[in-house]
Short mmCIF file of C-alpha atoms in Angstrom, two decimals:
data_model
loop_
_atom_site.label_atom_id
_atom_site.label_comp_id
_atom_site.label_asym_id
_atom_site.label_seq_id
_atom_site.Cartn_x
_atom_site.Cartn_y
_atom_site.Cartn_z
CA UNK A 1 4.88 1.88 11.34
CA UNK A 2 7.75 2.28 8.95
CA UNK A 3 8.11 2.40 5.18
CA UNK A 4 10.74 2.35 2.58
CA UNK A 5 11.26 1.70 -1.13
CA UNK A 6 13.96 -0.31 -2.70
CA UNK A 7 15.41 -0.58 -6.29
CA UNK A 8 14.42 -3.41 -8.62
CA UNK A 9 15.49 -3.26 -12.13
CA UNK A 10 12.95 -1.06 -14.08
CA UNK A 11 10.33 -1.22 -11.11
CA UNK A 12 10.36 -0.29 -7.54
CA UNK A 13 9.94 -2.32 -4.40
CA UNK A 14 7.80 -1.20 -1.54
CA UNK A 15 8.26 -2.34 2.03
CA UNK A 16 6.31 -1.71 5.20
CA UNK A 17 7.31 -2.86 8.79
CA UNK A 18 5.36 -2.53 11.97
CA UNK A 19 4.58 -3.98 15.34
CA UNK A 20 1.46 -5.57 13.71
CA UNK A 21 0.68 -7.06 10.43
CA UNK A 22 -1.77 -4.10 9.97
CA UNK A 23 1.05 -1.56 10.44
CA UNK A 24 3.20 -3.27 7.98
CA UNK A 25 0.52 -3.36 5.45
CA UNK A 26 -0.14 0.43 5.90
CA UNK A 27 3.66 1.06 5.61
CA UNK A 28 3.57 -0.73 2.36
CA UNK A 29 0.79 1.34 1.04
CA UNK A 30 2.69 4.54 2.22
CA UNK A 31 5.76 3.33 0.37
CA UNK A 32 3.64 2.98 -2.78
CA UNK A 33 2.37 6.51 -2.44
CA UNK A 34 6.03 7.55 -2.07
CA UNK A 35 6.79 5.90 -5.55
CA UNK A 36 4.29 8.59 -6.92
CA UNK A 37 4.87 11.52 -4.75
CA UNK A 38 5.94 12.71 -1.30
CA UNK A 39 3.22 11.34 0.95
CA UNK A 40 3.57 14.31 3.20
CA UNK A 41 1.94 16.69 0.59
CA UNK A 42 -1.16 14.37 0.26
CA UNK A 43 -3.80 15.70 2.52
CA UNK A 44 -5.91 12.87 4.16
CA UNK A 45 -9.19 14.40 3.94
CA UNK A 46 -11.43 12.05 1.97
CA UNK A 47 -12.00 8.50 3.12
CA UNK A 48 -12.41 5.31 0.86
CA UNK A 49 -13.31 2.08 2.30
CA UNK A 50 -11.59 -1.06 1.09
CA UNK A 51 -12.10 -4.69 1.69
CA UNK A 52 -10.01 -7.58 0.40
CA UNK A 53 -9.85 -11.46 0.94
CA UNK A 54 -7.19 -13.92 -0.13
CA UNK A 55 -6.10 -17.38 0.80
CA UNK A 56 -2.80 -16.18 2.63
CA UNK A 57 -1.12 -13.06 3.87
CA UNK A 58 1.19 -12.69 0.67
CA UNK A 59 -1.71 -12.74 -1.66
CA UNK A 60 -3.65 -10.51 0.66
CA UNK A 61 -0.77 -7.86 0.38
CA UNK A 62 -1.00 -7.97 -3.39
CA UNK A 63 -4.73 -7.54 -3.32
CA UNK A 64 -4.58 -4.75 -0.95
CA UNK A 65 -1.97 -2.70 -3.04
CA UNK A 66 -3.88 -3.46 -6.06
CA UNK A 67 -7.08 -2.29 -4.57
CA UNK A 68 -5.39 1.05 -3.78
CA UNK A 69 -4.11 1.29 -7.28
CA UNK A 70 -7.56 0.74 -8.61
CA UNK A 71 -9.03 3.50 -6.37
CA UNK A 72 -6.23 5.86 -7.32
CA UNK A 73 -6.89 5.39 -10.97
CA UNK A 74 -10.64 5.48 -10.92
CA UNK A 75 -10.99 8.15 -8.36
CA UNK A 76 -7.86 10.10 -9.50
CA UNK A 77 -6.72 10.18 -5.98
CA UNK A 78 -3.63 9.77 -3.93
CA UNK A 79 -3.66 8.31 -0.27
CA UNK A 80 -1.45 9.18 2.64
CA UNK A 81 -3.27 7.67 5.73
CA UNK A 82 -4.35 4.11 6.11
CA UNK A 83 -6.28 2.38 8.90
CA UNK A 84 -6.86 -1.27 8.61
CA UNK A 85 -7.46 -4.54 10.33
CA UNK A 86 -6.24 -7.92 9.16
CA UNK A 87 -7.75 -11.14 10.25
CA UNK A 88 -6.81 -14.73 9.33
CA UNK A 89 -8.21 -18.18 9.98
CA UNK A 90 -8.36 -21.64 8.24
CA UNK A 91 -10.41 -20.12 5.57
CA UNK A 92 -7.99 -17.40 4.47
CA UNK A 93 -7.21 -13.73 5.28
CA UNK A 94 -9.34 -10.79 5.10
CA UNK A 95 -8.56 -7.09 5.29
CA UNK A 96 -10.91 -4.10 6.07
CA UNK A 97 -9.47 -0.63 5.69
CA UNK A 98 -10.10 3.08 5.24
CA UNK A 99 -7.62 5.03 3.08
CA UNK A 100 -7.57 8.70 3.29
CA UNK A 101 -6.39 11.01 0.62
CA UNK A 102 -7.37 13.68 -1.85
CA UNK A 103 -7.79 14.33 -5.73
CA UNK A 104 -4.51 14.48 -7.66
CA UNK A 105 -3.29 18.00 -8.10
CA UNK A 106 -0.53 17.79 -10.52
CA UNK A 107 1.15 21.07 -9.73
CA UNK A 108 1.17 20.52 -5.91
CA UNK A 109 1.73 16.74 -5.76
CA UNK A 110 4.14 16.61 -8.87
CA UNK A 111 3.66 12.81 -9.53
CA UNK A 112 6.93 11.15 -10.65
CA UNK A 113 5.54 7.82 -11.77
CA UNK A 114 2.34 5.91 -12.23
CA UNK A 115 2.05 2.63 -10.29
CA UNK A 116 0.46 0.04 -12.55
CA UNK A 117 0.08 -2.62 -9.99
CA UNK A 118 1.62 -4.94 -7.40
CA UNK A 119 3.48 -7.81 -8.47
CA UNK A 120 4.54 -11.27 -6.83
CA UNK A 121 8.17 -10.36 -7.25
CA UNK A 122 10.13 -10.13 -4.00
CA UNK A 123 6.81 -10.82 -2.29
CA UNK A 124 7.37 -11.45 1.51
CA UNK A 125 4.92 -11.20 4.51
CA UNK A 126 6.59 -12.32 7.65
CA UNK A 127 6.64 -12.25 11.26
CA UNK A 128 10.32 -11.55 12.56
CA UNK A 129 12.04 -13.26 15.51
CA UNK A 130 12.07 -9.84 17.23
CA UNK A 131 8.33 -9.53 17.03
CA UNK A 132 7.87 -7.25 14.17
CA UNK A 133 6.15 -7.65 10.79
CA UNK A 134 7.55 -7.09 7.27
CA UNK A 135 5.41 -6.66 4.11
CA UNK A 136 6.94 -6.16 0.80
CA UNK A 137 6.71 -6.66 -2.97
CA UNK A 138 7.77 -4.99 -6.22
CA UNK A 139 5.23 -2.52 -7.86
CA UNK A 140 5.22 -2.03 -11.78
CA UNK A 141 5.72 1.64 -12.66
#
């Protein structure tokens, strides 16, 4: 799994890549944490279960990232480890995940921004010719 961020006007793009779709989604989630703080300083000690469903993979990525934003805001947590499965069939796509993190400690985490939500801007989920997966979108900060 790999992750990166990219510039996009006043917001920030998040991108995950991996051998599987689940790895790419986990990478996008890690990139979203990186918009807020260094993911390496977030201790993955408290698990939170998350489930999402959507008609296609692109909408599933947006729902996944927005579910993480919801849990970050309501639980006042940051996440740094993600384990998930993604299934799809003619009825749509489903994701089941556990995100591990810890409560925000401003002095230690030094949050640089607040992610308000994932958007449809630059939204791409695709399987590359070389076999890897890409999952990306822009998040509002």
